[in-house]
PDB file of N, CA and C and ligand atoms in Angstrom:
ATOM      1  N   MET A 161      20.356   1.248  -0.679  1.00 90.00           N
ATOM      2  CA  MET A 161      19.565   0.119  -0.189  1.00 90.00           C
ATOM      3  C   MET A 161      19.213  -0.781  -1.378  1.00 90.00           C
ATOM      4  N   THR A 162      19.451  -2.073  -1.231  1.00 93.00           N
ATOM      5  CA  THR A 162      19.098  -3.000  -2.313  1.00 93.00           C
ATOM      6  C   THR A 162      17.582  -3.194  -2.338  1.00 93.00           C
ATOM      7  N   LEU A 163      17.092  -3.778  -3.427  1.00 95.00           N
ATOM      8  CA  LEU A 163      15.653  -4.058  -3.515  1.00 95.00           C
ATOM      9  C   LEU A 163      15.229  -4.980  -2.376  1.00 95.00           C
ATOM     10  N   GLY A 164      16.021  -6.011  -2.103  1.00 97.00           N
ATOM     11  CA  GLY A 164      15.675  -6.952  -1.027  1.00 97.00           C
ATOM     12  C   GLY A 164      15.620  -6.260   0.329  1.00 97.00           C
ATOM     13  N   GLU A 165      16.570  -5.381   0.593  1.00 97.00           N
ATOM     14  CA  GLU A 165      16.560  -4.637   1.862  1.00 97.00           C
ATOM     15  C   GLU A 165      15.322  -3.749   1.951  1.00 97.00           C
ATOM     16  N   LYS A 166      14.978  -3.134   0.828  1.00 97.00           N
ATOM     17  CA  LYS A 166      13.815  -2.259   0.793  1.00 97.00           C
ATOM     18  C   LYS A 166      12.528  -3.063   1.020  1.00 97.00           C
ATOM     19  N   GLN A 167      12.433  -4.241   0.412  1.00 98.00           N
ATOM     20  CA  GLN A 167      11.247  -5.096   0.579  1.00 98.00           C
ATOM     21  C   GLN A 167      11.064  -5.500   2.031  1.00 98.00           C
ATOM     22  N   LYS A 168      12.166  -5.808   2.716  1.00 98.00           N
ATOM     23  CA  LYS A 168      12.069  -6.220   4.125  1.00 98.00           C
ATOM     24  C   LYS A 168      11.694  -5.048   5.016  1.00 98.00           C
ATOM     25  N   LYS A 169      12.242  -3.880   4.722  1.00 98.00           N
ATOM     26  CA  LYS A 169      11.890  -2.677   5.476  1.00 98.00           C
ATOM     27  C   LYS A 169      10.402  -2.359   5.262  1.00 98.00           C
ATOM     28  N   PHE A 170       9.929  -2.526   4.022  1.00 98.00           N
ATOM     29  CA  PHE A 170       8.529  -2.265   3.689  1.00 98.00           C
ATOM     30  C   PHE A 170       7.593  -3.116   4.551  1.00 98.00           C
ATOM     31  N   VAL A 171       7.879  -4.406   4.660  1.00 98.00           N
ATOM     32  CA  VAL A 171       7.011  -5.297   5.445  1.00 98.00           C
ATOM     33  C   VAL A 171       6.965  -4.851   6.904  1.00 98.00           C
ATOM     34  N   LYS A 172       8.121  -4.456   7.444  1.00 98.00           N
ATOM     35  CA  LYS A 172       8.163  -3.984   8.839  1.00 98.00           C
ATOM     36  C   LYS A 172       7.319  -2.718   8.998  1.00 98.00           C
ATOM     37  N   MET A 173       7.405  -1.830   8.026  1.00 98.00           N
ATOM     38  CA  MET A 173       6.601  -0.599   8.056  1.00 98.00           C
ATOM     39  C   MET A 173       5.109  -0.910   7.963  1.00 98.00           C
ATOM     40  N   VAL A 174       4.743  -1.898   7.146  1.00 98.00           N
ATOM     41  CA  VAL A 174       3.330  -2.284   7.027  1.00 98.00           C
ATOM     42  C   VAL A 174       2.816  -2.763   8.384  1.00 98.00           C
ATOM     43  N   GLY A 175       3.661  -3.478   9.132  1.00 98.00           N
ATOM     44  CA  GLY A 175       3.290  -3.886  10.486  1.00 98.00           C
ATOM     45  C   GLY A 175       2.994  -2.682  11.365  1.00 98.00           C
ATOM     46  N   GLN A 176       3.819  -1.666  11.274  1.00 98.00           N
ATOM     47  CA  GLN A 176       3.595  -0.443  12.054  1.00 98.00           C
ATOM     48  C   GLN A 176       2.293   0.236  11.636  1.00 98.00           C
ATOM     49  N   LEU A 177       2.028   0.246  10.327  1.00 98.00           N
ATOM     50  CA  LEU A 177       0.803   0.872   9.816  1.00 98.00           C
ATOM     51  C   LEU A 177      -0.437   0.141  10.338  1.00 98.00           C
ATOM     52  N   ILE A 178      -0.390  -1.176  10.335  1.00 98.00           N
ATOM     53  CA  ILE A 178      -1.523  -1.967  10.831  1.00 98.00           C
ATOM     54  C   ILE A 178      -1.746  -1.678  12.312  1.00 98.00           C
ATOM     55  N   GLU A 179      -0.672  -1.664  13.095  1.00 98.00           N
ATOM     56  CA  GLU A 179      -0.787  -1.345  14.531  1.00 98.00           C
ATOM     57  C   GLU A 179      -1.395   0.043  14.722  1.00 98.00           C
ATOM     58  N   PHE A 180      -0.923   1.014  13.947  1.00 98.00           N
ATOM     59  CA  PHE A 180      -1.418   2.386  14.042  1.00 98.00           C
ATOM     60  C   PHE A 180      -2.918   2.427  13.733  1.00 98.00           C
ATOM     61  N   ALA A 181      -3.323   1.729  12.677  1.00 98.00           N
ATOM     62  CA  ALA A 181      -4.731   1.740  12.273  1.00 98.00           C
ATOM     63  C   ALA A 181      -5.622   1.205  13.390  1.00 98.00           C
ATOM     64  N   TYR A 182      -5.277   0.048  13.940  1.00 98.00           N
ATOM     65  CA  TYR A 182      -6.111  -0.562  14.978  1.00 98.00           C
ATOM     66  C   TYR A 182      -6.091   0.250  16.266  1.00 98.00           C
ATOM     67  N   ALA A 183      -4.950   0.865  16.584  1.00 98.00           N
ATOM     68  CA  ALA A 183      -4.850   1.712  17.781  1.00 98.00           C
ATOM     69  C   ALA A 183      -5.719   2.963  17.653  1.00 98.00           C
ATOM     70  N   ASN A 184      -6.067   3.319  16.423  1.00 98.00           N
ATOM     71  CA  ASN A 184      -6.875   4.514  16.181  1.00 98.00           C
ATOM     72  C   ASN A 184      -8.305   4.193  15.762  1.00 98.00           C
ATOM     73  N   GLY A 185      -8.756   2.967  16.069  1.00 98.00           N
ATOM     74  CA  GLY A 185     -10.154   2.625  15.888  1.00 98.00           C
ATOM     75  C   GLY A 185     -10.544   2.140  14.508  1.00 98.00           C
ATOM     76  N   TYR A 186      -9.562   1.866  13.671  1.00 98.00           N
ATOM     77  CA  TYR A 186      -9.852   1.342  12.327  1.00 98.00           C
ATOM     78  C   TYR A 186      -9.644  -0.171  12.311  1.00 98.00           C
ATOM     79  N   GLU A 187     -10.229  -0.806  11.317  1.00 98.00           N
ATOM     80  CA  GLU A 187      -9.945  -2.205  11.016  1.00 98.00           C
ATOM     81  C   GLU A 187      -9.595  -2.279   9.533  1.00 98.00           C
ATOM     82  N   LEU A 188      -8.807  -3.296   9.175  1.00 98.00           N
ATOM     83  CA  LEU A 188      -8.325  -3.423   7.794  1.00 98.00           C
ATOM     84  C   LEU A 188      -8.535  -4.834   7.282  1.00 98.00           C
ATOM     85  N   THR A 189      -8.735  -4.948   5.985  1.00 98.00           N
ATOM     86  CA  THR A 189      -8.538  -6.223   5.295  1.00 98.00           C
ATOM     87  C   THR A 189      -7.573  -5.954   4.154  1.00 98.00           C
ATOM     88  N   PHE A 190      -6.911  -7.013   3.706  1.00 98.00           N
ATOM     89  CA  PHE A 190      -5.957  -6.857   2.610  1.00 98.00           C
ATOM     90  C   PHE A 190      -6.669  -6.771   1.268  1.00 98.00           C
ATOM     91  N   GLY A 191      -6.180  -5.891   0.440  1.00 98.00           N
ATOM     92  CA  GLY A 191      -6.470  -5.924  -0.981  1.00 98.00           C
ATOM     93  C   GLY A 191      -5.231  -6.511  -1.643  1.00 98.00           C
ATOM     94  N   ASP A 192      -4.832  -5.991  -2.771  1.00 97.00           N
ATOM     95  CA  ASP A 192      -3.635  -6.495  -3.443  1.00 97.00           C
ATOM     96  C   ASP A 192      -2.379  -6.166  -2.645  1.00 97.00           C
ATOM     97  N   ALA A 193      -1.461  -7.118  -2.606  1.00 97.00           N
ATOM     98  CA  ALA A 193      -0.113  -6.832  -2.103  1.00 97.00           C
ATOM     99  C   ALA A 193       0.827  -7.152  -3.269  1.00 97.00           C
ATOM    100  N   TYR A 194       1.446  -8.312  -3.259  1.00 97.00           N
ATOM    101  CA  TYR A 194       2.338  -8.689  -4.358  1.00 97.00           C
ATOM    102  C   TYR A 194       1.515  -9.030  -5.595  1.00 97.00           C
ATOM    103  N   ARG A 195       1.919  -8.515  -6.720  1.00 97.00           N
ATOM    104  CA  ARG A 195       1.303  -8.889  -7.997  1.00 97.00           C
ATOM    105  C   ARG A 195       2.316  -9.694  -8.790  1.00 97.00           C
ATOM    106  N   ASP A 196       2.012 -10.970  -8.963  1.00 96.00           N
ATOM    107  CA  ASP A 196       2.909 -11.908  -9.623  1.00 96.00           C
ATOM    108  C   ASP A 196       3.095 -11.532 -11.099  1.00 96.00           C
ATOM    109  N   PRO A 197       4.350 -11.328 -11.516  1.00 94.00           N
ATOM    110  CA  PRO A 197       4.602 -10.967 -12.920  1.00 94.00           C
ATOM    111  C   PRO A 197       4.105 -12.000 -13.934  1.00 94.00           C
ATOM    112  N   ARG A 198       3.936 -13.269 -13.499  1.00 95.00           N
ATOM    113  CA  ARG A 198       3.409 -14.284 -14.426  1.00 95.00           C
ATOM    114  C   ARG A 198       1.957 -13.958 -14.800  1.00 95.00           C
ATOM    115  N   VAL A 199       1.275 -13.246 -13.909  1.00 96.00           N
ATOM    116  CA  VAL A 199      -0.116 -12.859 -14.159  1.00 96.00           C
ATOM    117  C   VAL A 199      -0.186 -11.425 -14.679  1.00 96.00           C
ATOM    118  N   HIS A 200       0.608 -10.555 -14.071  1.00 96.00           N
ATOM    119  CA  HIS A 200       0.474  -9.113 -14.317  1.00 96.00           C
ATOM    120  C   HIS A 200       1.530  -8.528 -15.262  1.00 96.00           C
ATOM    121  N   GLY A 201       2.454  -9.360 -15.731  1.00 95.00           N
ATOM    122  CA  GLY A 201       3.503  -8.861 -16.621  1.00 95.00           C
ATOM    123  C   GLY A 201       4.749  -8.461 -15.846  1.00 95.00           C
ATOM    124  N   GLN A 202       5.890  -8.547 -16.509  1.00 96.00           N
ATOM    125  CA  GLN A 202       7.149  -8.108 -15.905  1.00 96.00           C
ATOM    126  C   GLN A 202       7.085  -6.601 -15.679  1.00 96.00           C
ATOM    127  N   VAL A 203       8.009  -6.097 -14.860  1.00 94.00           N
ATOM    128  CA  VAL A 203       8.084  -4.654 -14.650  1.00 94.00           C
ATOM    129  C   VAL A 203       8.277  -3.991 -16.020  1.00 94.00           C
ATOM    130  N   GLY A 204       7.409  -3.040 -16.304  1.00 95.00           N
ATOM    131  CA  GLY A 204       7.459  -2.354 -17.601  1.00 95.00           C
ATOM    132  C   GLY A 204       6.500  -2.939 -18.626  1.00 95.00           C
ATOM    133  N   GLU A 205       5.913  -4.104 -18.310  1.00 96.00           N
ATOM    134  CA  GLU A 205       4.992  -4.768 -19.232  1.00 96.00           C
ATOM    135  C   GLU A 205       3.560  -4.666 -18.703  1.00 96.00           C
ATOM    136  N   LYS A 206       2.645  -4.239 -19.538  1.00 96.00           N
ATOM    137  CA  LYS A 206       1.229  -4.137 -19.176  1.00 96.00           C
ATOM    138  C   LYS A 206       0.517  -5.414 -19.596  1.00 96.00           C
ATOM    139  N   LYS A 207      -0.012  -6.167 -18.613  1.00 95.00           N
ATOM    140  CA  LYS A 207      -0.629  -7.462 -18.938  1.00 95.00           C
ATOM    141  C   LYS A 207      -1.974  -7.661 -18.245  1.00 95.00           C
ATOM    142  N   SER A 208      -2.358  -6.786 -17.346  1.00 93.00           N
ATOM    143  CA  SER A 208      -3.597  -6.956 -16.575  1.00 93.00           C
ATOM    144  C   SER A 208      -4.096  -5.569 -16.199  1.00 93.00           C
ATOM    145  N   TYR A 209      -4.941  -5.536 -15.160  1.00 94.00           N
ATOM    146  CA  TYR A 209      -5.386  -4.237 -14.662  1.00 94.00           C
ATOM    147  C   TYR A 209      -4.245  -3.437 -14.043  1.00 94.00           C
ATOM    148  N   SER A 210      -3.155  -4.114 -13.700  1.00 94.00           N
ATOM    149  CA  SER A 210      -2.034  -3.444 -13.039  1.00 94.00           C
ATOM    150  C   SER A 210      -1.297  -2.528 -14.007  1.00 94.00           C
ATOM    151  N   SER A 211      -0.801  -1.404 -13.476  1.00 93.00           N
ATOM    152  CA  SER A 211       0.000  -0.545 -14.355  1.00 93.00           C
ATOM    153  C   SER A 211       1.330  -1.227 -14.647  1.00 93.00           C
ATOM    154  N   ALA A 212       1.922  -0.881 -15.769  1.00 94.00           N
ATOM    155  CA  ALA A 212       3.140  -1.554 -16.245  1.00 94.00           C
ATOM    156  C   ALA A 212       4.261  -1.494 -15.212  1.00 94.00           C
ATOM    157  N   ASN A 213       4.425  -0.346 -14.568  1.00 94.00           N
ATOM    158  CA  ASN A 213       5.541  -0.172 -13.639  1.00 94.00           C
ATOM    159  C   ASN A 213       5.110  -0.192 -12.174  1.00 94.00           C
ATOM    160  N   SER A 214       3.990  -0.838 -11.895  1.00 95.00           N
ATOM    161  CA  SER A 214       3.485  -0.892 -10.515  1.00 95.00           C
ATOM    162  C   SER A 214       4.523  -1.463  -9.557  1.00 95.00           C
ATOM    163  N   VAL A 215       4.688  -0.807  -8.404  1.00 96.00           N
ATOM    164  CA  VAL A 215       5.599  -1.348  -7.391  1.00 96.00           C
ATOM    165  C   VAL A 215       5.003  -2.560  -6.673  1.00 96.00           C
ATOM    166  N   HIS A 216       3.725  -2.874  -6.930  1.00 97.00           N
ATOM    167  CA  HIS A 216       3.172  -4.138  -6.433  1.00 97.00           C
ATOM    168  C   HIS A 216       3.970  -5.310  -7.011  1.00 97.00           C
ATOM    169  N   LYS A 217       4.472  -5.163  -8.222  1.00 97.00           N
ATOM    170  CA  LYS A 217       5.255  -6.231  -8.859  1.00 97.00           C
ATOM    171  C   LYS A 217       6.630  -6.393  -8.215  1.00 97.00           C
ATOM    172  N   GLN A 218       7.048  -5.386  -7.441  1.00 96.00           N
ATOM    173  CA  GLN A 218       8.362  -5.417  -6.779  1.00 96.00           C
ATOM    174  C   GLN A 218       8.225  -5.710  -5.283  1.00 96.00           C
ATOM    175  N   ARG A 219       7.037  -6.115  -4.852  1.00 98.00           N
ATOM    176  CA  ARG A 219       6.760  -6.401  -3.436  1.00 98.00           C
ATOM    177  C   ARG A 219       6.936  -5.163  -2.559  1.00 98.00           C
ATOM    178  N   LEU A 220       6.597  -4.006  -3.132  1.00 98.00           N
ATOM    179  CA  LEU A 220       6.769  -2.750  -2.402  1.00 98.00           C
ATOM    180  C   LEU A 220       5.471  -1.957  -2.295  1.00 98.00           C
ATOM    181  N   ALA A 221       4.325  -2.632  -2.384  1.00 98.00           N
ATOM    182  CA  ALA A 221       3.050  -1.931  -2.238  1.00 98.00           C
ATOM    183  C   ALA A 221       1.996  -2.874  -1.671  1.00 98.00           C
ATOM    184  N   VAL A 222       1.073  -2.284  -0.921  1.00 98.00           N
ATOM    185  CA  VAL A 222      -0.087  -3.033  -0.431  1.00 98.00           C
ATOM    186  C   VAL A 222      -1.298  -2.101  -0.488  1.00 98.00           C
ATOM    187  N   ASP A 223      -2.440  -2.677  -0.865  1.00 98.00           N
ATOM    188  CA  ASP A 223      -3.713  -1.952  -0.838  1.00 98.00           C
ATOM    189  C   ASP A 223      -4.525  -2.496   0.329  1.00 98.00           C
ATOM    190  N   PHE A 224      -5.067  -1.600   1.131  1.00 98.00           N
ATOM    191  CA  PHE A 224      -5.895  -2.010   2.261  1.00 98.00           C
ATOM    192  C   PHE A 224      -7.335  -1.575   2.053  1.00 98.00           C
ATOM    193  N   ASN A 225      -8.274  -2.382   2.572  1.00 98.00           N
ATOM    194  CA  ASN A 225      -9.677  -1.977   2.682  1.00 98.00           C
ATOM    195  C   ASN A 225      -9.866  -1.508   4.112  1.00 98.00           C
ATOM    196  N   LEU A 226     -10.487  -0.363   4.276  1.00 98.00           N
ATOM    197  CA  LEU A 226     -10.560   0.322   5.567  1.00 98.00           C
ATOM    198  C   LEU A 226     -11.978   0.282   6.134  1.00 98.00           C
ATOM    199  N   PHE A 227     -12.054   0.000   7.427  1.00 98.00           N
ATOM    200  CA  PHE A 227     -13.352  -0.066   8.112  1.00 98.00           C
ATOM    201  C   PHE A 227     -13.291   0.716   9.416  1.00 98.00           C
ATOM    202  N   ARG A 228     -14.412   1.327   9.773  1.00 98.00           N
ATOM    203  CA  ARG A 228     -14.548   1.969  11.088  1.00 98.00           C
ATOM    204  C   ARG A 228     -15.989   1.778  11.538  1.00 98.00           C
ATOM    205  N   ASP A 229     -16.164   1.289  12.775  1.00 97.00           N
ATOM    206  CA  ASP A 229     -17.498   0.990  13.311  1.00 97.00           C
ATOM    207  C   ASP A 229     -18.275   0.071  12.359  1.00 97.00           C
ATOM    208  N   GLY A 230     -17.569  -0.875  11.770  1.00 95.00           N
ATOM    209  CA  GLY A 230     -18.193  -1.844  10.883  1.00 95.00           C
ATOM    210  C   GLY A 230     -18.517  -1.328   9.494  1.00 95.00           C
ATOM    211  N   LYS A 231     -18.237  -0.059   9.247  1.00 98.00           N
ATOM    212  CA  LYS A 231     -18.565   0.548   7.958  1.00 98.00           C
ATOM    213  C   LYS A 231     -17.332   0.565   7.051  1.00 98.00           C
ATOM    214  N   TYR A 232     -17.529   0.120   5.817  1.00 98.00           N
ATOM    215  CA  TYR A 232     -16.456   0.116   4.823  1.00 98.00           C
ATOM    216  C   TYR A 232     -16.271   1.527   4.293  1.00 98.00           C
ATOM    217  N   LEU A 233     -15.068   2.054   4.434  1.00 98.00           N
ATOM    218  CA  LEU A 233     -14.759   3.426   4.008  1.00 98.00           C
ATOM    219  C   LEU A 233     -13.999   3.383   2.692  1.00 98.00           C
ATOM    220  N   THR A 234     -14.458   4.163   1.728  1.00 96.00           N
ATOM    221  CA  THR A 234     -13.887   4.034   0.388  1.00 96.00           C
ATOM    222  C   THR A 234     -13.276   5.320  -0.165  1.00 96.00           C
ATOM    223  N   LYS A 235     -13.508   6.439   0.503  1.00 97.00           N
ATOM    224  CA  LYS A 235     -12.990   7.694  -0.056  1.00 97.00           C
ATOM    225  C   LYS A 235     -11.517   7.870   0.287  1.00 97.00           C
ATOM    226  N   THR A 236     -10.777   8.470  -0.608  1.00 96.00           N
ATOM    227  CA  THR A 236      -9.362   8.722  -0.356  1.00 96.00           C
ATOM    228  C   THR A 236      -9.164   9.474   0.950  1.00 96.00           C
ATOM    229  N   GLU A 237     -10.022  10.459   1.230  1.00 96.00           N
ATOM    230  CA  GLU A 237      -9.822  11.246   2.461  1.00 96.00           C
ATOM    231  C   GLU A 237     -10.046  10.417   3.727  1.00 96.00           C
ATOM    232  N   ASP A 238     -10.804   9.312   3.607  1.00 97.00           N
ATOM    233  CA  ASP A 238     -10.989   8.434   4.765  1.00 97.00           C
ATOM    234  C   ASP A 238      -9.651   7.849   5.241  1.00 97.00           C
ATOM    235  N   TYR A 239      -8.713   7.738   4.322  1.00 98.00           N
ATOM    236  CA  TYR A 239      -7.418   7.119   4.612  1.00 98.00           C
ATOM    237  C   TYR A 239      -6.360   8.127   5.042  1.00 98.00           C
ATOM    238  N   LEU A 240      -6.743   9.411   5.162  1.00 98.00           N
ATOM    239  CA  LEU A 240      -5.751  10.467   5.390  1.00 98.00           C
ATOM    240  C   LEU A 240      -4.887  10.241   6.636  1.00 98.00           C
ATOM    241  N   ARG A 241      -5.513   9.845   7.759  1.00 98.00           N
ATOM    242  CA  ARG A 241      -4.707   9.640   8.983  1.00 98.00           C
ATOM    243  C   ARG A 241      -3.671   8.546   8.779  1.00 98.00           C
ATOM    244  N   LEU A 242      -4.081   7.488   8.086  1.00 98.00           N
ATOM    245  CA  LEU A 242      -3.129   6.410   7.812  1.00 98.00           C
ATOM    246  C   LEU A 242      -2.059   6.879   6.830  1.00 98.00           C
ATOM    247  N   GLY A 243      -2.480   7.655   5.842  1.00 98.00           N
ATOM    248  CA  GLY A 243      -1.524   8.181   4.858  1.00 98.00           C
ATOM    249  C   GLY A 243      -0.489   9.091   5.496  1.00 98.00           C
ATOM    250  N   ASP A 244      -0.959   9.967   6.392  1.00 98.00           N
ATOM    251  CA  ASP A 244      -0.020  10.863   7.090  1.00 98.00           C
ATOM    252  C   ASP A 244       0.973  10.054   7.922  1.00 98.00           C
ATOM    253  N   PHE A 245       0.453   9.029   8.608  1.00 98.00           N
ATOM    254  CA  PHE A 245       1.346   8.188   9.418  1.00 98.00           C
ATOM    255  C   PHE A 245       2.352   7.476   8.517  1.00 98.00           C
ATOM    256  N   TRP A 246       1.843   6.915   7.439  1.00 98.00           N
ATOM    257  CA  TRP A 246       2.694   6.152   6.514  1.00 98.00           C
ATOM    258  C   TRP A 246       3.827   7.037   5.976  1.00 98.00           C
ATOM    259  N   GLU A 247       3.511   8.257   5.621  1.00 98.00           N
ATOM    260  CA  GLU A 247       4.535   9.179   5.123  1.00 98.00           C
ATOM    261  C   GLU A 247       5.523   9.551   6.228  1.00 98.00           C
ATOM    262  N   SER A 248       5.012   9.629   7.481  1.00 98.00           N
ATOM    263  CA  SER A 248       5.888  10.017   8.598  1.00 98.00           C
ATOM    264  C   SER A 248       6.950   8.961   8.879  1.00 98.00           C
ATOM    265  N   ILE A 249       6.699   7.700   8.457  1.00 98.00           N
ATOM    266  CA  ILE A 249       7.704   6.651   8.663  1.00 98.00           C
ATOM    267  C   ILE A 249       8.459   6.339   7.372  1.00 98.00           C
ATOM    268  N   GLY A 250       8.269   7.180   6.344  1.00 97.00           N
ATOM    269  CA  GLY A 250       9.095   7.063   5.132  1.00 97.00           C
ATOM    270  C   GLY A 250       8.425   6.457   3.920  1.00 97.00           C
ATOM    271  N   GLY A 251       7.118   6.167   4.009  1.00 98.00           N
ATOM    272  CA  GLY A 251       6.425   5.556   2.878  1.00 98.00           C
ATOM    273  C   GLY A 251       5.860   6.582   1.902  1.00 98.00           C
ATOM    274  N   SER A 252       5.378   6.080   0.773  1.00 98.00           N
ATOM    275  CA  SER A 252       4.667   6.901  -0.211  1.00 98.00           C
ATOM    276  C   SER A 252       3.196   6.513  -0.162  1.00 98.00           C
ATOM    277  N   TRP A 253       2.326   7.511  -0.007  1.00 98.00           N
ATOM    278  CA  TRP A 253       0.896   7.237   0.102  1.00 98.00           C
ATOM    279  C   TRP A 253       0.190   7.560  -1.199  1.00 98.00           C
ATOM    280  N   GLY A 254      -0.616   6.599  -1.663  1.00 97.00           N
ATOM    281  CA  GLY A 254      -1.331   6.766  -2.914  1.00 97.00           C
ATOM    282  C   GLY A 254      -2.377   7.856  -2.904  1.00 97.00           C
ATOM    283  N   GLY A 255      -2.786   8.298  -1.718  1.00 97.00           N
ATOM    284  CA  GLY A 255      -3.756   9.384  -1.628  1.00 97.00           C
ATOM    285  C   GLY A 255      -3.268  10.662  -2.285  1.00 97.00           C
ATOM    286  N   ARG A 256      -1.964  10.777  -2.448  1.00 96.00           N
ATOM    287  CA  ARG A 256      -1.401  11.963  -3.140  1.00 96.00           C
ATOM    288  C   ARG A 256      -1.669  11.901  -4.636  1.00 96.00           C
ATOM    289  N   PHE A 257      -2.057  10.734  -5.147  1.00 93.00           N
ATOM    290  CA  PHE A 257      -2.479  10.621  -6.553  1.00 93.00           C
ATOM    291  C   PHE A 257      -3.819   9.886  -6.655  1.00 93.00           C
ATOM    292  N   ASN A 258      -4.725  10.227  -5.691  1.00 86.00           N
ATOM    293  CA  ASN A 258      -6.109   9.755  -5.728  1.00 86.00           C
ATOM    294  C   ASN A 258      -6.251   8.237  -5.676  1.00 86.00           C
ATOM    295  N   ASP A 259      -5.387   7.586  -4.905  1.00 94.00           N
ATOM    296  CA  ASP A 259      -5.426   6.134  -4.738  1.00 94.00           C
ATOM    297  C   ASP A 259      -5.213   5.856  -3.251  1.00 94.00           C
ATOM    298  N   GLY A 260      -6.202   6.299  -2.438  1.00 97.00           N
ATOM    299  CA  GLY A 260      -6.043   6.367  -0.992  1.00 97.00           C
ATOM    300  C   GLY A 260      -5.711   5.058  -0.301  1.00 97.00           C
ATOM    301  N   ASN A 261      -6.099   3.934  -0.890  1.00 98.00           N
ATOM    302  CA  ASN A 261      -5.878   2.654  -0.200  1.00 98.00           C
ATOM    303  C   ASN A 261      -4.505   2.043  -0.503  1.00 98.00           C
ATOM    304  N   HIS A 262      -3.676   2.772  -1.248  1.00 98.00           N
ATOM    305  CA  HIS A 262      -2.383   2.257  -1.734  1.00 98.00           C
ATOM    306  C   HIS A 262      -1.228   2.811  -0.896  1.00 98.00           C
ATOM    307  N   PHE A 263      -0.467   1.885  -0.281  1.00 98.00           N
ATOM    308  CA  PHE A 263       0.670   2.249   0.573  1.00 98.00           C
ATOM    309  C   PHE A 263       1.911   1.578   0.002  1.00 98.00           C
ATOM    310  N   SER A 264       2.921   2.380  -0.309  1.00 98.00           N
ATOM    311  CA  SER A 264       4.058   1.824  -1.042  1.00 98.00           C
ATOM    312  C   SER A 264       5.373   2.456  -0.619  1.00 98.00           C
ATOM    313  N   MET A 265       6.437   1.932  -1.207  1.00 97.00           N
ATOM    314  CA  MET A 265       7.745   2.567  -1.124  1.00 97.00           C
ATOM    315  C   MET A 265       8.177   2.867  -2.540  1.00 97.00           C
ATOM    316  N   GLU A 266       8.703   4.049  -2.746  1.00 95.00           N
ATOM    317  CA  GLU A 266       9.168   4.438  -4.087  1.00 95.00           C
ATOM    318  C   GLU A 266      10.359   3.571  -4.490  1.00 95.00           C
ATOM    319  N   HIS A 267      10.367   3.175  -5.762  1.00 93.00           N
ATOM    320  CA  HIS A 267      11.492   2.415  -6.298  1.00 93.00           C
ATOM    321  C   HIS A 267      11.675   2.757  -7.763  1.00 93.00           C
ATOM    322  N   SER A 268      12.873   3.174  -8.117  1.00 89.00           N
ATOM    323  CA  SER A 268      13.188   3.554  -9.505  1.00 89.00           C
ATOM    324  C   SER A 268      12.157   4.535 -10.067  1.00 89.00           C
ATOM    325  N   GLY A 269      11.735   5.490  -9.233  1.00 90.00           N
ATOM    326  CA  GLY A 269      10.819   6.521  -9.695  1.00 90.00           C
ATOM    327  C   GLY A 269       9.356   6.147  -9.658  1.00 90.00           C
ATOM    328  N   ALA A 270       9.034   4.861  -9.413  1.00 89.00           N
ATOM    329  CA  ALA A 270       7.636   4.419  -9.347  1.00 89.00           C
ATOM    330  C   ALA A 270       7.184   4.368  -7.898  1.00 89.00           C
ATOM    331  N   LYS A 271       5.884   4.654  -7.674  1.00 92.00           N
ATOM    332  CA  LYS A 271       5.283   4.579  -6.337  1.00 92.00           C
ATOM    333  C   LYS A 271       4.129   3.613  -6.364  1.00 92.00           C
TER     334      LYS A 271
HETATM  335 ZN1   ZN B 336      -1.906  -0.373  -4.948  1.00 90.82          ZN
END
C-alpha cells in the first residue's frame, strides 16, 4: 500500500471511529490531526512538541478529546472502547503506549 492509499484508508477509518463513538454515547472534538512539517519539522526532524518521527506528519494520526454526559474524559482507560474498536478495524491505538487519545496507522515502524 502506498502512503497515499494508506492516508485515504486512514480517513475512512476515522469516519468509522467517529460513528462508533457517537453510537456508544460519546462525543468528540478534534485535537491534532495533520502536523505541518513547516512548523513541526520534516519526518525525522525534531522542531516542536511533536516527536521527530510522528505519524501526524504523514497524515496518519489524529488525537481526539473525549466527552460523555458533558464531562471531558482524560484518562487513557476512558478511551479503551474506542481503542479496541480502532484496533479491530486495523488501526494502532496510542493507549498501548499511554497516549489514549491518539489513533493512528503504523508507517515505517512509527505509530
Ligand atoms: Zn497523536
